[in-house]
Tab-separated table of C-alpha atoms in Angstrom:
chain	number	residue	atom	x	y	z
I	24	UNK	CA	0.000	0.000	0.000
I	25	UNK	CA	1.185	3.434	-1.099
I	26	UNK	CA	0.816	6.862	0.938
I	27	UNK	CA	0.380	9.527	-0.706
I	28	UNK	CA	-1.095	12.860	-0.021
I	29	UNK	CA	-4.420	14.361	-1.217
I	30	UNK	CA	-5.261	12.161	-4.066
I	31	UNK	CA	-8.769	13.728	-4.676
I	32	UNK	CA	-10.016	12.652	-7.986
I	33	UNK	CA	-8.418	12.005	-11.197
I	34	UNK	CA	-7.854	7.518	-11.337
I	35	UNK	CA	-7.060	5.634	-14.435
I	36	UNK	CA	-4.817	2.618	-15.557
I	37	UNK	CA	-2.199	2.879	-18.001
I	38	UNK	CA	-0.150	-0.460	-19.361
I	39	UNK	CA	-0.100	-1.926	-15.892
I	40	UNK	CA	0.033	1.217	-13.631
I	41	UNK	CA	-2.445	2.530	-11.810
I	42	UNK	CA	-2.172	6.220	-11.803
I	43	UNK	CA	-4.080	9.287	-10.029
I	44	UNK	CA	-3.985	12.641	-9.062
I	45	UNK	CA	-4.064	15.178	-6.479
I	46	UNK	CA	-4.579	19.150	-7.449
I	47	UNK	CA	-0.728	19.242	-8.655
I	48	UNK	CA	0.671	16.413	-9.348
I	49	UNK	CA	-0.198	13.398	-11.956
I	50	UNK	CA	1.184	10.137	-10.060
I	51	UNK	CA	1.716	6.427	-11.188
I	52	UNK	CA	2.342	2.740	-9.621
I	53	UNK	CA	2.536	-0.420	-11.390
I	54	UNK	CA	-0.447	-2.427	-10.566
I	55	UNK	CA	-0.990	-6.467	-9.966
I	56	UNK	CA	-4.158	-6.782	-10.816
I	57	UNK	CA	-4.494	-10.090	-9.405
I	58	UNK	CA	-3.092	-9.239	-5.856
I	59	UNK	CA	-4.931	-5.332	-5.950
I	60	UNK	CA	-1.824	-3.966	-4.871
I	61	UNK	CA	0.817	-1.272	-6.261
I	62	UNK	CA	4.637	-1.433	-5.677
I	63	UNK	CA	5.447	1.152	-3.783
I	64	UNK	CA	8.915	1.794	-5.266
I	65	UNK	CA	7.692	2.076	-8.163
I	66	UNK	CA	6.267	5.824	-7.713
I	67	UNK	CA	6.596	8.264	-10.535
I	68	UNK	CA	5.418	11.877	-10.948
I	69	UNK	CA	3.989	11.758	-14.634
I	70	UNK	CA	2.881	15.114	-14.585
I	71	UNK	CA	3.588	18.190	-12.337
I	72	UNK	CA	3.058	22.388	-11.685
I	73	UNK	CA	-0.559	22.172	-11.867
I	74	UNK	CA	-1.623	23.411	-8.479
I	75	UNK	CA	-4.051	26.868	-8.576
I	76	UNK	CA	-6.563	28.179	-5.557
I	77	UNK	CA	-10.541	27.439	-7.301
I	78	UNK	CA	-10.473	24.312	-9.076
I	79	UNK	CA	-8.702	21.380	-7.345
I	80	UNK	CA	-9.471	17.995	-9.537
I	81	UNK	CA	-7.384	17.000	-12.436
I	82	UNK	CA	-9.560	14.695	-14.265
I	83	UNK	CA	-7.539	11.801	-16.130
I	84	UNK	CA	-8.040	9.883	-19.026
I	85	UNK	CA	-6.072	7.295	-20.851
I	86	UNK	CA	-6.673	7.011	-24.426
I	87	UNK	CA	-6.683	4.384	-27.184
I	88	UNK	CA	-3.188	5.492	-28.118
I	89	UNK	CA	-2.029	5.450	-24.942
I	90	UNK	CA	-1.537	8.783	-24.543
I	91	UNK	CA	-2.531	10.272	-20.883
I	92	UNK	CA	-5.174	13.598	-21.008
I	93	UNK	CA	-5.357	15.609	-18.042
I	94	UNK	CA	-7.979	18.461	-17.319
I	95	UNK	CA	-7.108	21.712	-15.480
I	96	UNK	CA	-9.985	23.896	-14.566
I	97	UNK	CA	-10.117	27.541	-12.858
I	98	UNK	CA	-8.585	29.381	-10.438
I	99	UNK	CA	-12.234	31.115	-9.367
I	100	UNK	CA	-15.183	32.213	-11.381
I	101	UNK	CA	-13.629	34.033	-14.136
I	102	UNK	CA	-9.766	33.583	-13.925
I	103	UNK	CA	-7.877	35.931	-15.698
I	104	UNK	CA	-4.856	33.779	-16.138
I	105	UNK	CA	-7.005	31.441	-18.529
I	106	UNK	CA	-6.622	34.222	-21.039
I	107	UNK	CA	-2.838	33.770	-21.671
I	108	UNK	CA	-2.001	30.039	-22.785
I	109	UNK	CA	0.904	29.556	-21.266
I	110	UNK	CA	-0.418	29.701	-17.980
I	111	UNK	CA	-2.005	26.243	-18.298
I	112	UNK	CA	-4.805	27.471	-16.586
I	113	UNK	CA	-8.525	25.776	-17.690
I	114	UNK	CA	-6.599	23.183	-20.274
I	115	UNK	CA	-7.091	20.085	-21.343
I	116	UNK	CA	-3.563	18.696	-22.006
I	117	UNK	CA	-2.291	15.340	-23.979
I	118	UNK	CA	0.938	13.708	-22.395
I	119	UNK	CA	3.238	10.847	-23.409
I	120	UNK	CA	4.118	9.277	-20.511
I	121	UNK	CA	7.750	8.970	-19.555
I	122	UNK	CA	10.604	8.381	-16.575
I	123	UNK	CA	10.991	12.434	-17.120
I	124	UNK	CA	8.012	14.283	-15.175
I	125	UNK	CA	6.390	16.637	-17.445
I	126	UNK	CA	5.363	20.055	-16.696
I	127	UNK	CA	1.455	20.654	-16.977
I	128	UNK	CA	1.854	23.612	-18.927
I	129	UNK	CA	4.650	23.643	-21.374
I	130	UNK	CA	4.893	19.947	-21.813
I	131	UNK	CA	2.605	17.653	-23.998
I	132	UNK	CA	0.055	19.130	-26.698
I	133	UNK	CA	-3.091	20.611	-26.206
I	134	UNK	CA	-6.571	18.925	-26.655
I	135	UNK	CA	-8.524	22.233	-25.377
I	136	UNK	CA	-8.034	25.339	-24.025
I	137	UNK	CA	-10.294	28.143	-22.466
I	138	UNK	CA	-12.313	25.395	-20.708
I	139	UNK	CA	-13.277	26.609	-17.345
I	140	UNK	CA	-13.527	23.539	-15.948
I	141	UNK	CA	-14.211	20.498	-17.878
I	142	UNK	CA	-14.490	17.378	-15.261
I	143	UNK	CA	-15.884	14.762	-17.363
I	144	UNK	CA	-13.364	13.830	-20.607
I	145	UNK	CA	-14.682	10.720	-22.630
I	146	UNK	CA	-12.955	8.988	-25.814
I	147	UNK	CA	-15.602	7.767	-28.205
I	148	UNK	CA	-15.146	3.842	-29.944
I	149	UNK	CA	-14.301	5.918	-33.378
I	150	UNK	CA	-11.689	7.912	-31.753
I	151	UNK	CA	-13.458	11.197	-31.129
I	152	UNK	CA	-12.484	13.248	-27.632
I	153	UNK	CA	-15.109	14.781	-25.994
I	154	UNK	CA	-15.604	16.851	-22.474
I	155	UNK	CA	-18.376	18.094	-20.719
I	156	UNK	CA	-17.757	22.129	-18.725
I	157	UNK	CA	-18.935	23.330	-15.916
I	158	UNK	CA	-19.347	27.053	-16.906
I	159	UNK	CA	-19.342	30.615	-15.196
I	160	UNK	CA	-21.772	31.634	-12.194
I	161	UNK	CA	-22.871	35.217	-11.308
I	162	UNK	CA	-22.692	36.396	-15.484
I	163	UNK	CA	-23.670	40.185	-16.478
I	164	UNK	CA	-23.660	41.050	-19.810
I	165	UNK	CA	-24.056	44.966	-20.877
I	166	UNK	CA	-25.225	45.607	-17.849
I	167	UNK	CA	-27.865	43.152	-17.446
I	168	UNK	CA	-27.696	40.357	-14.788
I	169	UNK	CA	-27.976	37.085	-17.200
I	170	UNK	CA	-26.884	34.307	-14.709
I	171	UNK	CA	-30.072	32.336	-13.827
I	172	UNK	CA	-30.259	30.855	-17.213
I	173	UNK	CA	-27.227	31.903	-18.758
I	174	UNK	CA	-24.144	30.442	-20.016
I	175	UNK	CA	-25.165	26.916	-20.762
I	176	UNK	CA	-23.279	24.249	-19.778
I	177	UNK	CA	-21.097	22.232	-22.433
I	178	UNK	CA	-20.148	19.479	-24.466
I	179	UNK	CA	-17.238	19.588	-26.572
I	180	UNK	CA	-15.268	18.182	-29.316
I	181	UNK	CA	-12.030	18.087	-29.236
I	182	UNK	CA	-11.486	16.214	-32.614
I	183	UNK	CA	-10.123	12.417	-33.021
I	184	UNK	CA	-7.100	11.088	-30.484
I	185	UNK	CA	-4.969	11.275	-33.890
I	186	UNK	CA	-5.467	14.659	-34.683
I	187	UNK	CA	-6.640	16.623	-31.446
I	188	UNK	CA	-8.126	20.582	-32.394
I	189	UNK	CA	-6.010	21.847	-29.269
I	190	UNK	CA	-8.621	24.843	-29.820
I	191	UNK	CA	-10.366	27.459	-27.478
I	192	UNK	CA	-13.777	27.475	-26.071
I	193	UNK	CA	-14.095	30.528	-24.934
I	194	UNK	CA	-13.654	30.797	-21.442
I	195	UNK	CA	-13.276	33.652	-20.026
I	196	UNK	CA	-14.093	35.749	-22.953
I	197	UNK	CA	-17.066	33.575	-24.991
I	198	UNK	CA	-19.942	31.824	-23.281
I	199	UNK	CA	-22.564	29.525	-24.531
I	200	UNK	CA	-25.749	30.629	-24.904
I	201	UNK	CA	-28.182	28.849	-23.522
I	202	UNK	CA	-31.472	31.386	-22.119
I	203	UNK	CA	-32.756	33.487	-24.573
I	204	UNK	CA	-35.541	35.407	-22.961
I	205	UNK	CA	-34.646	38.785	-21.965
I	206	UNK	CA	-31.118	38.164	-23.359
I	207	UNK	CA	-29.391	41.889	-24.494
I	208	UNK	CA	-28.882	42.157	-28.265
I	209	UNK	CA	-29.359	38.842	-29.399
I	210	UNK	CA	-29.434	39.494	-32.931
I	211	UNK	CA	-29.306	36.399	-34.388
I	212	UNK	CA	-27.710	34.210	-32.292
I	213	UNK	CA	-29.535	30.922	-31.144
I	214	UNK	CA	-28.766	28.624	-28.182
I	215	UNK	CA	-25.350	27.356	-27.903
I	216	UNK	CA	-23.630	29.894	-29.901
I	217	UNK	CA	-20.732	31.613	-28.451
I	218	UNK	CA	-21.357	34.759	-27.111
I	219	UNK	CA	-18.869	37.589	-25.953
I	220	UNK	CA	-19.200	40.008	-22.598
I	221	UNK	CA	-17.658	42.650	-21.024
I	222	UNK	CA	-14.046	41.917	-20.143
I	223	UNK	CA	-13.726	40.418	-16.023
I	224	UNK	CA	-11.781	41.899	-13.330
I	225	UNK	CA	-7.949	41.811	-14.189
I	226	UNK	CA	-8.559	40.271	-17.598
I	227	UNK	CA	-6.293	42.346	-20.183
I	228	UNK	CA	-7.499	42.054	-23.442
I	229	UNK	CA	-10.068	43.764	-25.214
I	230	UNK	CA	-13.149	41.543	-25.271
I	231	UNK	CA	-14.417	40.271	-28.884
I	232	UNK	CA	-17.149	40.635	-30.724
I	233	UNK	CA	-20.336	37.784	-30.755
I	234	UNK	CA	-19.117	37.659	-34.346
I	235	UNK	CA	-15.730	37.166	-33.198
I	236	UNK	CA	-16.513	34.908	-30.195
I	237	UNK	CA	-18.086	32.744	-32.981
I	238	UNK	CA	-15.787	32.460	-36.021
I	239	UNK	CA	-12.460	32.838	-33.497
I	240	UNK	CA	-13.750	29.966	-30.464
I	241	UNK	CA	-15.104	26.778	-30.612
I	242	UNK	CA	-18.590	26.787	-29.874
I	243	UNK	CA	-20.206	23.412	-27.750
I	244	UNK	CA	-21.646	20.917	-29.760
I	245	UNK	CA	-24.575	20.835	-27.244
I	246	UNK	CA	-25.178	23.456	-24.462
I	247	UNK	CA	-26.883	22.393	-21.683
I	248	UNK	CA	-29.438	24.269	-18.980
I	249	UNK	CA	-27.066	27.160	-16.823
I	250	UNK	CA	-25.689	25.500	-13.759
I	251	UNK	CA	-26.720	22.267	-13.895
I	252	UNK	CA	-23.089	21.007	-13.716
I	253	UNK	CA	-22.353	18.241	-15.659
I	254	UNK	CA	-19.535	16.069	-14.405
I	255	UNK	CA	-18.698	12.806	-16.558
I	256	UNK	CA	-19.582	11.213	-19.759
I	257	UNK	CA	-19.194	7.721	-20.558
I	258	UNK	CA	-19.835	5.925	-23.951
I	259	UNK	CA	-21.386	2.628	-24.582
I	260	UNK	CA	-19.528	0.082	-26.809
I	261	UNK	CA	-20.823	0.863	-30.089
I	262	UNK	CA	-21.032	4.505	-29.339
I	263	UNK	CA	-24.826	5.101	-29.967
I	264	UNK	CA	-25.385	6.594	-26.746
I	265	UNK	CA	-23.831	9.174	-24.025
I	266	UNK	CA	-24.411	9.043	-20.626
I	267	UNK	CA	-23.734	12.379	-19.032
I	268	UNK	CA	-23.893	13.124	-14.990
I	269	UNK	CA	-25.137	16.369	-13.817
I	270	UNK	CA	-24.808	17.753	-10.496
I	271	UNK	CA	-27.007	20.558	-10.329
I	272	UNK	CA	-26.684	23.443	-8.177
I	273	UNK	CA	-29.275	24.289	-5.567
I	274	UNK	CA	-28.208	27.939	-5.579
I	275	UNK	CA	-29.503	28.805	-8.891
I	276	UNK	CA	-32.443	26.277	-9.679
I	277	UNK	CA	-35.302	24.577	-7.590
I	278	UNK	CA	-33.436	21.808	-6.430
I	279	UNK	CA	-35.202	18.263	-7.980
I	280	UNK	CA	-36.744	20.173	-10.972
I	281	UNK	CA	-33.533	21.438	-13.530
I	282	UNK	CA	-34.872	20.866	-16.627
I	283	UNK	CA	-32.178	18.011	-18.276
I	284	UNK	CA	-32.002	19.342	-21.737
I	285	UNK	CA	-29.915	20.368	-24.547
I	286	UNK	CA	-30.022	21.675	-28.380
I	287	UNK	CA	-27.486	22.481	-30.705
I	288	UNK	CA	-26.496	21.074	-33.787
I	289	UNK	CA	-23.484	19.674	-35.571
I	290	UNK	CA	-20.721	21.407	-36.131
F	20	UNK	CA	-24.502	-2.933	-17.062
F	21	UNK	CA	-23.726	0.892	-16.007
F	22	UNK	CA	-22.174	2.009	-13.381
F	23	UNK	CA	-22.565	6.098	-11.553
F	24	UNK	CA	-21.253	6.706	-8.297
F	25	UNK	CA	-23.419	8.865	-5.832
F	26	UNK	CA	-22.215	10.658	-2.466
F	27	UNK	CA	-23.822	12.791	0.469
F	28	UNK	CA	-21.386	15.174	2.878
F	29	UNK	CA	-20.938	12.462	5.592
F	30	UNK	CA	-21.648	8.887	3.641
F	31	UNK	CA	-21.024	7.490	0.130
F	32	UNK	CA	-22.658	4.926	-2.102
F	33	UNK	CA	-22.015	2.884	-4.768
F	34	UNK	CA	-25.120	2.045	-7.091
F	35	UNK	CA	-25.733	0.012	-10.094
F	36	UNK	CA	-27.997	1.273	-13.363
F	37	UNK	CA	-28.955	-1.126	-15.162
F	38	UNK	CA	-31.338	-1.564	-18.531
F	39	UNK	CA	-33.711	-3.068	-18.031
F	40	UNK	CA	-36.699	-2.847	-15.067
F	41	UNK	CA	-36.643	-6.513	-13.394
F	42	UNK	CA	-38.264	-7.674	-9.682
F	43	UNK	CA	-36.016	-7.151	-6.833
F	44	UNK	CA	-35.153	-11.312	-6.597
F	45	UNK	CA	-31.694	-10.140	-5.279
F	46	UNK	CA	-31.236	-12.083	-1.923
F	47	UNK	CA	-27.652	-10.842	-1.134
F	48	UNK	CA	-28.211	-6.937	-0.857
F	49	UNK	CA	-30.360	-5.121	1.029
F	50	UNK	CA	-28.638	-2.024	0.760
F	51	UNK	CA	-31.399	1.111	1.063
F	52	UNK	CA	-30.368	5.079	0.349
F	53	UNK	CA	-31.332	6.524	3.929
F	54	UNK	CA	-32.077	9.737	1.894
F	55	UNK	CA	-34.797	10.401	-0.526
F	56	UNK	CA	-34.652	7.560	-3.255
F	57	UNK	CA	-33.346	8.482	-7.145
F	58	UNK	CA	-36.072	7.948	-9.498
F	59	UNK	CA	-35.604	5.620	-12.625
F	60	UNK	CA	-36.968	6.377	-16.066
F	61	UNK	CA	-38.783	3.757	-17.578
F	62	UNK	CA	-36.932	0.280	-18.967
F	63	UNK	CA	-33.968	1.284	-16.379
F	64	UNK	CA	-33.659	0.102	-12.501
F	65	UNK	CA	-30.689	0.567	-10.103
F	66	UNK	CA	-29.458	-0.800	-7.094
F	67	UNK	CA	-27.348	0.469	-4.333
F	68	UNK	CA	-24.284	-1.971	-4.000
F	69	UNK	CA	-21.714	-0.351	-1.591
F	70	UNK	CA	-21.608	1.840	1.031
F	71	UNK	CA	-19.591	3.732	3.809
F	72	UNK	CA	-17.349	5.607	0.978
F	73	UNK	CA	-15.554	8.755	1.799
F	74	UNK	CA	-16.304	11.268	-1.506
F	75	UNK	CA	-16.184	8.654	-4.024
F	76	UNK	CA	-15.342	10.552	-7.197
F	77	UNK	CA	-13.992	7.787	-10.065
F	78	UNK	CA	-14.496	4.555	-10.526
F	79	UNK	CA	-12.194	1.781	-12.744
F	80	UNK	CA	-12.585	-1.784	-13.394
F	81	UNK	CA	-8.880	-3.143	-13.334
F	82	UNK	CA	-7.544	-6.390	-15.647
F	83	UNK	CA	-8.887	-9.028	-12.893
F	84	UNK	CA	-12.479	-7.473	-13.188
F	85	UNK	CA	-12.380	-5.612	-9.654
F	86	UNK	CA	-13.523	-1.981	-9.138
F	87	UNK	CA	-11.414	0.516	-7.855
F	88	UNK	CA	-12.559	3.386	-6.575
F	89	UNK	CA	-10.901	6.726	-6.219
F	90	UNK	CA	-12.283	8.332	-2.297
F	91	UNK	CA	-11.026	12.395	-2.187
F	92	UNK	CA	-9.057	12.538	0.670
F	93	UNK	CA	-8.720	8.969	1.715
F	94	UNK	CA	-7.350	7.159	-1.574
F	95	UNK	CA	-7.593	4.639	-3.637
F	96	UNK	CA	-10.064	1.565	-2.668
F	97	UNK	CA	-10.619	-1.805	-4.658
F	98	UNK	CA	-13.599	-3.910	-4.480
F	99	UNK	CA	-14.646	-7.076	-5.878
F	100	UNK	CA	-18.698	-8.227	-5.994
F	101	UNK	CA	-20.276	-11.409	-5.409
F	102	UNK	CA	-22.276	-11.381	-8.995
F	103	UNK	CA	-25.912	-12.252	-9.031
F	104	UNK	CA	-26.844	-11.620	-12.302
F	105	UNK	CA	-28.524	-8.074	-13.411
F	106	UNK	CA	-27.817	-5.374	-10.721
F	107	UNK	CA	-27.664	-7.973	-8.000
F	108	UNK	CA	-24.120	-7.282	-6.538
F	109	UNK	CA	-22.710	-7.623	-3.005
F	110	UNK	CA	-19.028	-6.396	-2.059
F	111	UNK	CA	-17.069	-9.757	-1.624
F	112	UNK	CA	-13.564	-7.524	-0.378
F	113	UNK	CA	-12.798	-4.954	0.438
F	114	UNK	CA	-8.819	-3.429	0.242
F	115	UNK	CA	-6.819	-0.103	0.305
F	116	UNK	CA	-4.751	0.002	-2.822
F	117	UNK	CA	-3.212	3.945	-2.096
F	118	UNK	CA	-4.257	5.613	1.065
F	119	UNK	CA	-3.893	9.342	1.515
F	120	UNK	CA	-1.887	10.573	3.974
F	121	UNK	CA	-4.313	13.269	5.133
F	122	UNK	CA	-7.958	14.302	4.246
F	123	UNK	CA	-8.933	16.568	1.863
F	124	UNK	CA	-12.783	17.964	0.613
F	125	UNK	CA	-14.487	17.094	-2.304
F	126	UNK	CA	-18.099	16.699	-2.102
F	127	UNK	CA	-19.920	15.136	-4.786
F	128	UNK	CA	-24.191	14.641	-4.828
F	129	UNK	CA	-24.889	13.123	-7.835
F	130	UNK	CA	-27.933	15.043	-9.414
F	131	UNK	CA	-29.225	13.360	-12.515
F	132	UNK	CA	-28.332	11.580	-15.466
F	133	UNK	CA	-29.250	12.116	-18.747
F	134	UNK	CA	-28.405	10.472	-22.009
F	135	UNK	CA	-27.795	11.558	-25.591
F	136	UNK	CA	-27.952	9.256	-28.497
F	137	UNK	CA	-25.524	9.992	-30.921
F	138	UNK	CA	-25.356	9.253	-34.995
F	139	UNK	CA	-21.952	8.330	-37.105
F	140	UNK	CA	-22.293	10.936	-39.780
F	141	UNK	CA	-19.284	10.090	-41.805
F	142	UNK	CA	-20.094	12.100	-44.600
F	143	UNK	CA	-19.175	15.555	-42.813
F	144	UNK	CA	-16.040	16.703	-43.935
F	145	UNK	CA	-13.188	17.945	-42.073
F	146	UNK	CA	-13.048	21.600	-42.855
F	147	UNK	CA	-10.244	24.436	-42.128
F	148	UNK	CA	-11.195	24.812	-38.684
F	149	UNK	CA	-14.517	22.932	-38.182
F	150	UNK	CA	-14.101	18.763	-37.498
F	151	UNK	CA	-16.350	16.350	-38.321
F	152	UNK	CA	-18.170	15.242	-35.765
F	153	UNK	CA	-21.259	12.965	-35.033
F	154	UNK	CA	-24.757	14.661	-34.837
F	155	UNK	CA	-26.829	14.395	-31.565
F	156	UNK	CA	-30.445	13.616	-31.218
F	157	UNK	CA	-32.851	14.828	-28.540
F	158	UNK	CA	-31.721	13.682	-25.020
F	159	UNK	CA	-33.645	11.661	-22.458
F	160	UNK	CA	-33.423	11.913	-18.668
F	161	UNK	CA	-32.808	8.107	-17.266
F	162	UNK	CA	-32.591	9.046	-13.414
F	163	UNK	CA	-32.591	11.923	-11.613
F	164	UNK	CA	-32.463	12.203	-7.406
């Protein structure tokens, strides 16, 4: 039996070692199966640097080609670091694992970026990556308080293990749309296009257009009702179906009665 | 046969989804939620099969079919069932694969679950900076608590 400090959600298996995670570190074992037990000795660091206050799990996921995805959300509501890439902040990173520990940020390739914090990461039978985002709480836009049903929460593509998008959804410039009613200047947006809002506290850019927000981001495939937290996806065997968790928050909804939908289309 | 993972602040759960609605014939687990039950839709049942977690957060089978289970703040646990058929599982061991050194707080209640069916369309094209991805029908709520 291995001690180890703070493991707190991230678990997969990798060619005979067990690895998991605490909010820093990406650590591995070999496994025996047969006896349930890891050798001790055997303790790498895979992956390192990835501590920030807000957002402590690093979700893992082992892929069909072996490589090892890790997910990095927030550091708070609407982190300004996520802005500047090399940060590593609210990334979803692709690693080849090694003897040499890799740093979160500059090492590997990236699946996703400007993901606020995308808990559930899923490889589909025909290759496809996908996650599922927890988005932003307390959202104004020009000047108009938007958060009960506003962003959506999303699903995302991330394009085939072989040839991963590495591209940015958004976060914290674009959000999702998911509530229409009452929503300032719509135009002719629809729900789950990207939309843009006024620039947070401390972040430094000038924020883009909806135009830009939707030719310069990647928009969700689906958006799903504000708040209601999803947290894993799973596929079945042949792929036909997605099975998505949602947590829900009782802060924003009636607790019992978030209405599980979500619309979008192929993109 | 599915598997979600469900938690409250001071006790954790294991349950078992499963597709198809069948009478409770399962003599070797009389495991109950002590809090109000989840609902199932139609054509899908589930059974609580473990309890006394701390946070359970992920879950793993591993090469000898045994689940491992990833507790925030305590480690990482492996169980193996007694296997009834259906959702009709008991824990048969019990064992600490990687114990934390101290506790930490993550607290997961597991809300509702809800799933999309999904269509190969492999006639989209990859474009400059769109990928081809499948198209997704309508989704349907299968438990919710």
């Amino acid at each position: 039996m291995a001690l180890i400090a703070q493991l707190n959600h991230g678990l997969q298996i990798l060619n005979g070692s067990l690895l998991a995670s605490t909010d820093n570190d990406v650590l591995s074992w070999r496994y025996d199966a047969g006896a349930g037990s890891v050798d001790t000795a055997s303790q790498q660091v895979l992956v390192t640097n990835m501590t920030n206050s807000g957002h402590k799990t690093r979700t893992l996921l082992v892929t069909s080609n072996s490589q090892l995805l890790v997910s990095r959300g927030s550091a708070g509501n609407a982190d300004p670091a996520a802005v500047e890439k090399s940060t590593g902040h609210c990334h979803i990173r692709s690693f080849t694992p090694s003897s040499t520990t890799a740093d979160f940020a500059s090492g590997g390739e990236t699946v996703g970026w400007g993901l606020r914090n995308s808990v559930g990461i899923a490889e589909h039978p025909d290759g496809g990556i996908w996650s599922v985002e927890n988005s932003v709480d307390n959202l104004s836009r020009q000047g108009t308080d938007i958060h009960k049903d506003n962003p959506g929460e999303e699903l995302n593509y991330h394009g085939n293990v072989t040839n991963l998008r590495g591209a940015n959804h958004g976060y914290p410039l674009c959000y999702a749309l998911w509530g229409t009613d009452g929503f300032p200047n719509l135009g002719t947006l629809s729900v789950g296009d990207q939309f843009a809002v006024e620039a947070a506290e401390g972040v430094n850019v000038s924020p883009p257009t909806d135009a830009q927000c939707n030719t310069d981001y990647a928009a969700p495939a689906l958006a799903f009702q504000a708040h209601t937290a999803p947290l894993d996806i799973v596929f079945d065997k042949n792929g036909s179906n997605a099975y998505i968790t949602f947590h829900g928050s009782c802060e924003w909804c009636a607790c019992g009665r978030a209405n599980i939908q979500g619309t979008g289309r192929a993109r | 046969m599915g598997l979600s993972s469900i938690s409250t602040a001071a006790l954790a759960f294991l349950l078992v989804l499963a597709g198809s609605a069948t009478a409770d014939t399962c003599t070797q687990n009389r495991l109950h939620t002590t809090y109000p039950a989840p609902v199932a839709a139609d054509g899908w049942s589930y059974r609580l099969i473990a309890h006394g977690l701390q946070r359970p957060r992920s879950i793993l089978f591993d090469d000898s079919g045994a689940l491992l289970v990833l507790e925030s703040g305590k480690g990482v646990t492996r169980l193996t069932f007694d296997d009834s058929g259906g959702s009709c599982l008991g824990v048969k061991e019990h064992k600490t694969v990687v114990a934390n050194a101290a506790v930490s707080g993550v607290t997961l209640r597991w809300f509702g679950l809800a799933r999309l069916r999904t269509r190969l369309c492999p006639q989209l094209k990859l474009g400059a900076d769109r990928a081809a991805q499948p198209r997704i029908a309508d989704p349907q709520r299968l438990a919710a608590g």
